[in-house]
Amino acid sequence: MTIEQAIEGYKKYSGAKSLDAIVALIDMDGVLYDSMKNHTRAWVKLMKKNGIRCTRDEFYLYEGMTGVDTIKMKFREGAGKQVTDDEARALYRVKTRYFSELGEAPVMPGAVRVLEVLGTLGVERIVVTGSAQTSILDRLDADFPGLLSEKRVTALDSARGKPNPEPYLKGMAKAAATASQCIVIENAPLGVQAGHAAGCFTIGVTTGPVPERDLYKAGADIVYPSMDALADALPTLISSLRNARPA
């Protein structure tokens, strides 16, 4: 998929009158941090301790869903048990502890470059995540000093997590921007679905085991193999988006 093909496809299905690309709505886990390995380990430990069979790879597919929703889904499907919101929140606190015990997840290679390039292009950078884990949210300002907006959307801000578009719609509202003024950067199918459903030009990045084809299937307009590859492409991509004529 070339940049030109991606933009033409977006214009056709969105009917956008202009593509300003002045705001980037950016996922956190698997995009800014190489944290999904630890998340999947923590999820499997929680589920196995509660007698629920699962694999690490399946949690890459649930990424973007809130922790409470993930727990309710897995207990319903894996144990035939309906978990209340309070029970799910208590279990999520246990999962959060397991995640923290694994140590700090590193910054994703290329993430700083992506944010720096976006900044030089005059693009506001807003985190939109399905996570509520303070152990990693509290690191954002220190790990990316001056590179992220203070505006932020987390699991605490949305009643419905990804793949519902609500998190990205809230990010757009915080930026006072329209869908055609925003790009979404995601690594997971559910996040891509949410960005696409919100009407944004959605960029997939294959930073984990989910293949490129699954991100396209979920609605990605274009997919890059790494954050460094995205950083290399951004000047041309943003310029092309801003110069695109209406469909």
PDB file of C-alpha atoms in Angstrom:
ATOM      1  CA  MET A   1       0.000   0.000   0.000  1.00  0.00           C
ATOM      2  CA  THR A   2       1.478   3.346  -1.051  1.00  0.00           C
ATOM      3  CA  ILE A   3       0.754   6.637   0.699  1.00  0.00           C
ATOM      4  CA  GLU A   4      -1.168   7.829  -2.349  1.00  0.00           C
ATOM      5  CA  GLN A   5      -3.321   4.694  -2.415  1.00  0.00           C
ATOM      6  CA  ALA A   6      -3.991   4.947   1.315  1.00  0.00           C
ATOM      7  CA  ILE A   7      -5.111   8.564   1.038  1.00  0.00           C
ATOM      8  CA  GLU A   8      -7.318   7.866  -1.976  1.00  0.00           C
ATOM      9  CA  GLY A   9      -8.957   4.993  -0.129  1.00  0.00           C
ATOM     10  CA  TYR A  10      -9.535   7.141   2.956  1.00  0.00           C
ATOM     11  CA  LYS A  11     -11.068   9.964   0.922  1.00  0.00           C
ATOM     12  CA  LYS A  12     -13.464   7.591  -0.812  1.00  0.00           C
ATOM     13  CA  TYR A  13     -14.898   5.952   2.290  1.00  0.00           C
ATOM     14  CA  SER A  14     -14.803   9.022   4.554  1.00  0.00           C
ATOM     15  CA  GLY A  15     -15.954  11.664   2.103  1.00  0.00           C
ATOM     16  CA  ALA A  16     -13.560  14.072   3.836  1.00  0.00           C
ATOM     17  CA  LYS A  17     -13.544  17.604   2.423  1.00  0.00           C
ATOM     18  CA  SER A  18     -10.041  18.290   3.734  1.00  0.00           C
ATOM     19  CA  LEU A  19      -7.251  16.351   5.467  1.00  0.00           C
ATOM     20  CA  ASP A  20      -5.427  18.742   7.744  1.00  0.00           C
ATOM     21  CA  ALA A  21      -3.492  16.210   9.899  1.00  0.00           C
ATOM     22  CA  ILE A  22      -2.913  18.609  12.783  1.00  0.00           C
ATOM     23  CA  VAL A  23      -3.494  16.128  15.633  1.00  0.00           C
ATOM     24  CA  ALA A  24      -2.064  12.652  16.271  1.00  0.00           C
ATOM     25  CA  LEU A  25      -4.074  10.404  18.594  1.00  0.00           C
ATOM     26  CA  ILE A  26      -1.550   7.844  19.807  1.00  0.00           C
ATOM     27  CA  ASP A  27      -2.024   4.512  21.562  1.00  0.00           C
ATOM     28  CA  MET A  28       0.332   3.796  24.464  1.00  0.00           C
ATOM     29  CA  ASP A  29       0.981   0.068  25.037  1.00  0.00           C
ATOM     30  CA  GLY A  30       2.710  -1.444  22.028  1.00  0.00           C
ATOM     31  CA  VAL A  31       3.229   1.985  20.446  1.00  0.00           C
ATOM     32  CA  LEU A  32       5.018   4.214  22.956  1.00  0.00           C
ATOM     33  CA  TYR A  33       6.104   1.349  25.201  1.00  0.00           C
ATOM     34  CA  ASP A  34       7.229  -2.184  24.396  1.00  0.00           C
ATOM     35  CA  SER A  35       4.963  -3.308  27.201  1.00  0.00           C
ATOM     36  CA  MET A  36       2.719  -5.944  25.687  1.00  0.00           C
ATOM     37  CA  LYS A  37       5.089  -8.799  26.536  1.00  0.00           C
ATOM     38  CA  ASN A  38       4.658  -7.998  30.226  1.00  0.00           C
ATOM     39  CA  HIS A  39       0.934  -7.343  29.897  1.00  0.00           C
ATOM     40  CA  THR A  40       0.359 -10.737  28.280  1.00  0.00           C
ATOM     41  CA  ARG A  41       2.395 -12.493  30.994  1.00  0.00           C
ATOM     42  CA  ALA A  42       0.387 -10.736  33.699  1.00  0.00           C
ATOM     43  CA  TRP A  43      -2.919 -11.576  32.036  1.00  0.00           C
ATOM     44  CA  VAL A  44      -2.042 -15.263  31.673  1.00  0.00           C
ATOM     45  CA  LYS A  45      -0.952 -15.456  35.331  1.00  0.00           C
ATOM     46  CA  LEU A  46      -4.231 -13.910  36.484  1.00  0.00           C
ATOM     47  CA  MET A  47      -6.355 -16.163  34.323  1.00  0.00           C
ATOM     48  CA  LYS A  48      -4.544 -19.378  35.223  1.00  0.00           C
ATOM     49  CA  LYS A  49      -4.832 -18.601  38.934  1.00  0.00           C
ATOM     50  CA  ASN A  50      -8.573 -18.390  38.372  1.00  0.00           C
ATOM     51  CA  GLY A  51      -8.784 -21.608  36.380  1.00  0.00           C
ATOM     52  CA  ILE A  52      -9.241 -20.013  32.971  1.00  0.00           C
ATOM     53  CA  ARG A  53      -7.311 -21.446  30.042  1.00  0.00           C
ATOM     54  CA  CYS A  54      -5.712 -18.933  27.704  1.00  0.00           C
ATOM     55  CA  THR A  55      -2.629 -18.126  25.658  1.00  0.00           C
ATOM     56  CA  ARG A  56      -0.403 -15.064  25.663  1.00  0.00           C
ATOM     57  CA  ASP A  57      -1.003 -14.369  21.975  1.00  0.00           C
ATOM     58  CA  GLU A  58      -4.752 -13.947  22.393  1.00  0.00           C
ATOM     59  CA  PHE A  59      -4.241 -10.933  24.640  1.00  0.00           C
ATOM     60  CA  TYR A  60      -2.584  -9.065  21.794  1.00  0.00           C
ATOM     61  CA  LEU A  61      -5.963  -9.309  20.083  1.00  0.00           C
ATOM     62  CA  TYR A  62      -7.781  -7.907  23.137  1.00  0.00           C
ATOM     63  CA  GLU A  63      -5.362  -4.977  23.461  1.00  0.00           C
ATOM     64  CA  GLY A  64      -7.218  -1.670  23.641  1.00  0.00           C
ATOM     65  CA  MET A  65     -10.175  -3.150  25.517  1.00  0.00           C
ATOM     66  CA  THR A  66     -10.392  -1.879  29.089  1.00  0.00           C
ATOM     67  CA  GLY A  67      -9.075  -4.211  31.766  1.00  0.00           C
ATOM     68  CA  VAL A  68     -12.521  -4.553  33.324  1.00  0.00           C
ATOM     69  CA  ASP A  69     -14.083  -5.506  29.988  1.00  0.00           C
ATOM     70  CA  THR A  70     -11.296  -8.019  29.280  1.00  0.00           C
ATOM     71  CA  ILE A  71     -11.840  -9.699  32.645  1.00  0.00           C
ATOM     72  CA  LYS A  72     -15.614  -9.847  32.269  1.00  0.00           C
ATOM     73  CA  MET A  73     -15.269 -11.330  28.781  1.00  0.00           C
ATOM     74  CA  LYS A  74     -12.701 -13.976  29.760  1.00  0.00           C
ATOM     75  CA  PHE A  75     -14.560 -15.073  32.906  1.00  0.00           C
ATOM     76  CA  ARG A  76     -17.808 -15.310  30.944  1.00  0.00           C
ATOM     77  CA  GLU A  77     -16.273 -17.281  28.072  1.00  0.00           C
ATOM     78  CA  GLY A  78     -13.697 -19.289  30.030  1.00  0.00           C
ATOM     79  CA  ALA A  79     -15.557 -20.034  33.256  1.00  0.00           C
ATOM     80  CA  GLY A  80     -19.205 -19.345  32.473  1.00  0.00           C
ATOM     81  CA  LYS A  81     -19.174 -16.753  35.244  1.00  0.00           C
ATOM     82  CA  GLN A  82     -20.724 -13.299  35.184  1.00  0.00           C
ATOM     83  CA  VAL A  83     -18.304 -10.963  36.968  1.00  0.00           C
ATOM     84  CA  THR A  84     -19.582  -7.715  38.463  1.00  0.00           C
ATOM     85  CA  ASP A  85     -17.851  -4.409  37.820  1.00  0.00           C
ATOM     86  CA  ASP A  86     -16.541  -4.366  41.400  1.00  0.00           C
ATOM     87  CA  GLU A  87     -15.204  -7.916  41.104  1.00  0.00           C
ATOM     88  CA  ALA A  88     -13.573  -7.083  37.772  1.00  0.00           C
ATOM     89  CA  ARG A  89     -11.925  -3.978  39.207  1.00  0.00           C
ATOM     90  CA  ALA A  90     -10.542  -6.028  42.111  1.00  0.00           C
ATOM     91  CA  LEU A  91      -9.152  -8.625  39.695  1.00  0.00           C
ATOM     92  CA  TYR A  92      -7.672  -5.870  37.537  1.00  0.00           C
ATOM     93  CA  ARG A  93      -5.794  -4.545  40.563  1.00  0.00           C
ATOM     94  CA  VAL A  94      -4.245  -8.012  40.940  1.00  0.00           C
ATOM     95  CA  LYS A  95      -3.301  -8.054  37.256  1.00  0.00           C
ATOM     96  CA  THR A  96      -1.778  -4.578  37.673  1.00  0.00           C
ATOM     97  CA  ARG A  97       0.356  -5.874  40.535  1.00  0.00           C
ATOM     98  CA  TYR A  98       1.562  -8.804  38.429  1.00  0.00           C
ATOM     99  CA  PHE A  99       2.459  -6.367  35.627  1.00  0.00           C
ATOM    100  CA  SER A 100       4.400  -4.087  37.988  1.00  0.00           C
ATOM    101  CA  GLU A 101       6.321  -7.049  39.432  1.00  0.00           C
ATOM    102  CA  LEU A 102       7.772  -7.744  35.983  1.00  0.00           C
ATOM    103  CA  GLY A 103       9.686  -4.451  36.004  1.00  0.00           C
ATOM    104  CA  GLU A 104       9.495  -1.380  33.822  1.00  0.00           C
ATOM    105  CA  ALA A 105       8.685  -1.951  30.176  1.00  0.00           C
ATOM    106  CA  PRO A 106      11.130  -0.157  27.863  1.00  0.00           C
ATOM    107  CA  VAL A 107      10.230   2.712  25.597  1.00  0.00           C
ATOM    108  CA  MET A 108       9.373   1.352  22.148  1.00  0.00           C
ATOM    109  CA  PRO A 109      12.289   1.759  19.716  1.00  0.00           C
ATOM    110  CA  GLY A 110      11.481   4.633  17.391  1.00  0.00           C
ATOM    111  CA  ALA A 111       8.729   6.099  19.588  1.00  0.00           C
ATOM    112  CA  VAL A 112      10.717   9.188  20.548  1.00  0.00           C
ATOM    113  CA  ARG A 113      11.597   9.777  16.890  1.00  0.00           C
ATOM    114  CA  VAL A 114       7.945   9.556  15.869  1.00  0.00           C
ATOM    115  CA  LEU A 115       6.945  12.128  18.492  1.00  0.00           C
ATOM    116  CA  GLU A 116       9.831  14.424  17.581  1.00  0.00           C
ATOM    117  CA  VAL A 117       9.016  14.299  13.871  1.00  0.00           C
ATOM    118  CA  LEU A 118       5.341  14.982  14.546  1.00  0.00           C
ATOM    119  CA  GLY A 119       6.365  17.954  16.662  1.00  0.00           C
ATOM    120  CA  THR A 120       8.529  19.440  13.926  1.00  0.00           C
ATOM    121  CA  LEU A 121       5.552  19.078  11.559  1.00  0.00           C
ATOM    122  CA  GLY A 122       3.297  21.018  13.923  1.00  0.00           C
ATOM    123  CA  VAL A 123       1.168  18.044  14.938  1.00  0.00           C
ATOM    124  CA  GLU A 124      -0.315  17.958  18.453  1.00  0.00           C
ATOM    125  CA  ARG A 125       0.338  14.578  20.118  1.00  0.00           C
ATOM    126  CA  ILE A 126      -2.348  13.145  22.430  1.00  0.00           C
ATOM    127  CA  VAL A 127      -2.242   9.736  24.136  1.00  0.00           C
ATOM    128  CA  VAL A 128      -5.417   7.658  23.815  1.00  0.00           C
ATOM    129  CA  THR A 129      -5.161   4.391  25.737  1.00  0.00           C
ATOM    130  CA  GLY A 130      -7.418   1.703  27.131  1.00  0.00           C
ATOM    131  CA  SER A 131      -5.096   1.393  30.121  1.00  0.00           C
ATOM    132  CA  ALA A 132      -5.642   2.705  33.633  1.00  0.00           C
ATOM    133  CA  GLN A 133      -2.329   1.440  35.024  1.00  0.00           C
ATOM    134  CA  THR A 134      -0.604   4.299  36.815  1.00  0.00           C
ATOM    135  CA  SER A 135       2.669   2.354  36.858  1.00  0.00           C
ATOM    136  CA  ILE A 136       3.082   3.168  33.180  1.00  0.00           C
ATOM    137  CA  LEU A 137       0.852   6.230  32.735  1.00  0.00           C
ATOM    138  CA  ASP A 138       2.904   8.094  35.345  1.00  0.00           C
ATOM    139  CA  ARG A 139       6.048   7.554  33.266  1.00  0.00           C
ATOM    140  CA  LEU A 140       4.850   9.381  30.157  1.00  0.00           C
ATOM    141  CA  ASP A 141       6.047  12.861  31.068  1.00  0.00           C
ATOM    142  CA  ALA A 142       9.465  11.628  32.233  1.00  0.00           C
ATOM    143  CA  ASP A 143      10.064   9.311  29.285  1.00  0.00           C
ATOM    144  CA  PHE A 144       8.788  11.740  26.642  1.00  0.00           C
ATOM    145  CA  PRO A 145       9.584  15.196  28.088  1.00  0.00           C
ATOM    146  CA  GLY A 146       7.854  17.948  26.147  1.00  0.00           C
ATOM    147  CA  LEU A 147       6.774  15.524  23.418  1.00  0.00           C
ATOM    148  CA  LEU A 148       3.183  14.842  24.481  1.00  0.00           C
ATOM    149  CA  SER A 149       0.188  17.063  25.106  1.00  0.00           C
ATOM    150  CA  GLU A 150      -1.138  17.294  28.650  1.00  0.00           C
ATOM    151  CA  LYS A 151      -4.479  16.249  27.150  1.00  0.00           C
ATOM    152  CA  ARG A 152      -4.919  12.515  27.583  1.00  0.00           C
ATOM    153  CA  VAL A 153      -7.613   9.833  27.311  1.00  0.00           C
ATOM    154  CA  THR A 154      -7.333   6.710  29.485  1.00  0.00           C
ATOM    155  CA  ALA A 155      -9.655   3.907  30.538  1.00  0.00           C
ATOM    156  CA  LEU A 156     -10.896   6.202  33.316  1.00  0.00           C
ATOM    157  CA  ASP A 157     -12.245   8.675  30.750  1.00  0.00           C
ATOM    158  CA  SER A 158     -14.348   6.335  28.602  1.00  0.00           C
ATOM    159  CA  ALA A 159     -17.391   4.292  29.470  1.00  0.00           C
ATOM    160  CA  ARG A 160     -16.677   2.056  26.465  1.00  0.00           C
ATOM    161  CA  GLY A 161     -13.197   0.955  25.464  1.00  0.00           C
ATOM    162  CA  LYS A 162     -11.798   0.074  22.071  1.00  0.00           C
ATOM    163  CA  PRO A 163     -13.006  -1.193  19.558  1.00  0.00           C
ATOM    164  CA  ASN A 164     -15.757   1.309  20.353  1.00  0.00           C
ATOM    165  CA  PRO A 165     -14.726   4.684  18.865  1.00  0.00           C
ATOM    166  CA  GLU A 166     -15.508   6.544  22.115  1.00  0.00           C
ATOM    167  CA  PRO A 167     -11.851   6.868  23.268  1.00  0.00           C
ATOM    168  CA  TYR A 168     -10.820   8.432  19.960  1.00  0.00           C
ATOM    169  CA  LEU A 169     -13.912  10.613  19.815  1.00  0.00           C
ATOM    170  CA  LYS A 170     -12.976  11.892  23.261  1.00  0.00           C
ATOM    171  CA  GLY A 171      -9.425  12.532  22.059  1.00  0.00           C
ATOM    172  CA  MET A 172     -10.786  14.518  19.125  1.00  0.00           C
ATOM    173  CA  ALA A 173     -12.999  16.523  21.477  1.00  0.00           C
ATOM    174  CA  LYS A 174     -10.062  17.323  23.767  1.00  0.00           C
ATOM    175  CA  ALA A 175      -8.126  18.543  20.742  1.00  0.00           C
ATOM    176  CA  ALA A 176     -11.152  20.491  19.459  1.00  0.00           C
ATOM    177  CA  ALA A 177     -10.524  18.768  16.121  1.00  0.00           C
ATOM    178  CA  THR A 178     -12.576  16.898  13.532  1.00  0.00           C
ATOM    179  CA  ALA A 179     -11.877  13.365  12.333  1.00  0.00           C
ATOM    180  CA  SER A 180     -10.284  14.605   9.104  1.00  0.00           C
ATOM    181  CA  GLN A 181      -7.871  16.735  11.142  1.00  0.00           C
ATOM    182  CA  CYS A 182      -6.616  13.699  13.088  1.00  0.00           C
ATOM    183  CA  ILE A 183      -4.453  10.674  12.480  1.00  0.00           C
ATOM    184  CA  VAL A 184      -4.513   7.623  14.737  1.00  0.00           C
ATOM    185  CA  ILE A 185      -1.402   5.526  15.467  1.00  0.00           C
ATOM    186  CA  GLU A 186      -2.187   1.987  16.647  1.00  0.00           C
ATOM    187  CA  ASN A 187      -0.626  -1.463  16.864  1.00  0.00           C
ATOM    188  CA  ALA A 188      -3.658  -3.597  17.709  1.00  0.00           C
ATOM    189  CA  PRO A 189      -6.732  -4.660  15.715  1.00  0.00           C
ATOM    190  CA  LEU A 190      -9.231  -3.372  18.295  1.00  0.00           C
ATOM    191  CA  GLY A 191      -7.489  -0.001  18.415  1.00  0.00           C
ATOM    192  CA  VAL A 192      -7.399   0.187  14.635  1.00  0.00           C
ATOM    193  CA  GLN A 193     -11.126  -0.600  14.549  1.00  0.00           C
ATOM    194  CA  ALA A 194     -11.759   2.222  17.025  1.00  0.00           C
ATOM    195  CA  GLY A 195      -9.729   4.749  15.040  1.00  0.00           C
ATOM    196  CA  HIS A 196     -11.385   3.737  11.793  1.00  0.00           C
ATOM    197  CA  ALA A 197     -14.865   3.898  13.354  1.00  0.00           C
ATOM    198  CA  ALA A 198     -14.076   7.390  14.662  1.00  0.00           C
ATOM    199  CA  GLY A 199     -13.456   8.441  11.057  1.00  0.00           C
ATOM    200  CA  CYS A 200      -9.736   9.166  11.389  1.00  0.00           C
ATOM    201  CA  PHE A 201      -6.941   8.273   8.972  1.00  0.00           C
ATOM    202  CA  THR A 202      -5.598   5.269  10.878  1.00  0.00           C
ATOM    203  CA  ILE A 203      -1.988   4.117  10.814  1.00  0.00           C
ATOM    204  CA  GLY A 204      -1.087   0.606  11.920  1.00  0.00           C
ATOM    205  CA  VAL A 205       2.355  -0.357  13.224  1.00  0.00           C
ATOM    206  CA  THR A 206       3.338  -4.036  13.556  1.00  0.00           C
ATOM    207  CA  THR A 207       5.302  -3.886  16.808  1.00  0.00           C
ATOM    208  CA  GLY A 208       4.082  -7.293  18.019  1.00  0.00           C
ATOM    209  CA  PRO A 209       2.963 -10.681  16.673  1.00  0.00           C
ATOM    210  CA  VAL A 210      -0.208  -9.368  15.000  1.00  0.00           C
ATOM    211  CA  PRO A 211       0.475  -9.481  11.237  1.00  0.00           C
ATOM    212  CA  GLU A 212       0.079  -6.564   8.850  1.00  0.00           C
ATOM    213  CA  ARG A 213      -2.898  -8.194   7.122  1.00  0.00           C
ATOM    214  CA  ASP A 214      -4.899  -8.241  10.375  1.00  0.00           C
ATOM    215  CA  LEU A 215      -4.357  -4.507  10.867  1.00  0.00           C
ATOM    216  CA  TYR A 216      -5.523  -3.824   7.317  1.00  0.00           C
ATOM    217  CA  LYS A 217      -8.504  -6.122   7.887  1.00  0.00           C
ATOM    218  CA  ALA A 218      -9.378  -4.127  11.019  1.00  0.00           C
ATOM    219  CA  GLY A 219      -9.473  -0.915   8.982  1.00  0.00           C
ATOM    220  CA  ALA A 220      -5.946   0.507   8.907  1.00  0.00           C
ATOM    221  CA  ASP A 221      -5.392   2.907   6.022  1.00  0.00           C
ATOM    222  CA  ILE A 222      -1.660   2.166   5.903  1.00  0.00           C
ATOM    223  CA  VAL A 223       0.663  -0.078   7.950  1.00  0.00           C
ATOM    224  CA  TYR A 224       4.363   0.271   8.811  1.00  0.00           C
ATOM    225  CA  PRO A 225       6.671  -2.475  10.125  1.00  0.00           C
ATOM    226  CA  SER A 226       8.105  -0.436  13.010  1.00  0.00           C
ATOM    227  CA  MET A 227       7.970   2.933  14.732  1.00  0.00           C
ATOM    228  CA  ASP A 228      11.277   3.846  13.090  1.00  0.00           C
ATOM    229  CA  ALA A 229       9.778   3.109   9.679  1.00  0.00           C
ATOM    230  CA  LEU A 230       6.819   5.303  10.570  1.00  0.00           C
ATOM    231  CA  ALA A 231       9.151   8.114  11.669  1.00  0.00           C
ATOM    232  CA  ASP A 232      10.938   7.907   8.308  1.00  0.00           C
ATOM    233  CA  ALA A 233       7.633   8.085   6.419  1.00  0.00           C
ATOM    234  CA  LEU A 234       5.912  10.802   8.442  1.00  0.00           C
ATOM    235  CA  PRO A 235       7.203  13.934   6.645  1.00  0.00           C
ATOM    236  CA  THR A 236       5.946  12.652   3.284  1.00  0.00           C
ATOM    237  CA  LEU A 237       2.761  11.183   4.785  1.00  0.00           C
ATOM    238  CA  ILE A 238       1.740  14.346   6.658  1.00  0.00           C
ATOM    239  CA  SER A 239       2.572  16.554   3.663  1.00  0.00           C
ATOM    240  CA  SER A 240       0.522  14.289   1.381  1.00  0.00           C
ATOM    241  CA  LEU A 241      -2.436  14.297   3.757  1.00  0.00           C
ATOM    242  CA  ARG A 242      -2.406  18.078   4.016  1.00  0.00           C
ATOM    243  CA  ASN A 243      -2.200  18.517   0.251  1.00  0.00           C
ATOM    244  CA  ALA A 244      -4.834  15.927  -0.617  1.00  0.00           C
ATOM    245  CA  ARG A 245      -7.809  17.211  -2.595  1.00  0.00           C
ATOM    246  CA  PRO A 246     -11.368  16.230  -1.665  1.00  0.00           C
ATOM    247  CA  ALA A 247     -12.742  13.029  -3.172  1.00  0.00           C
TER     248      ALA A 247
END
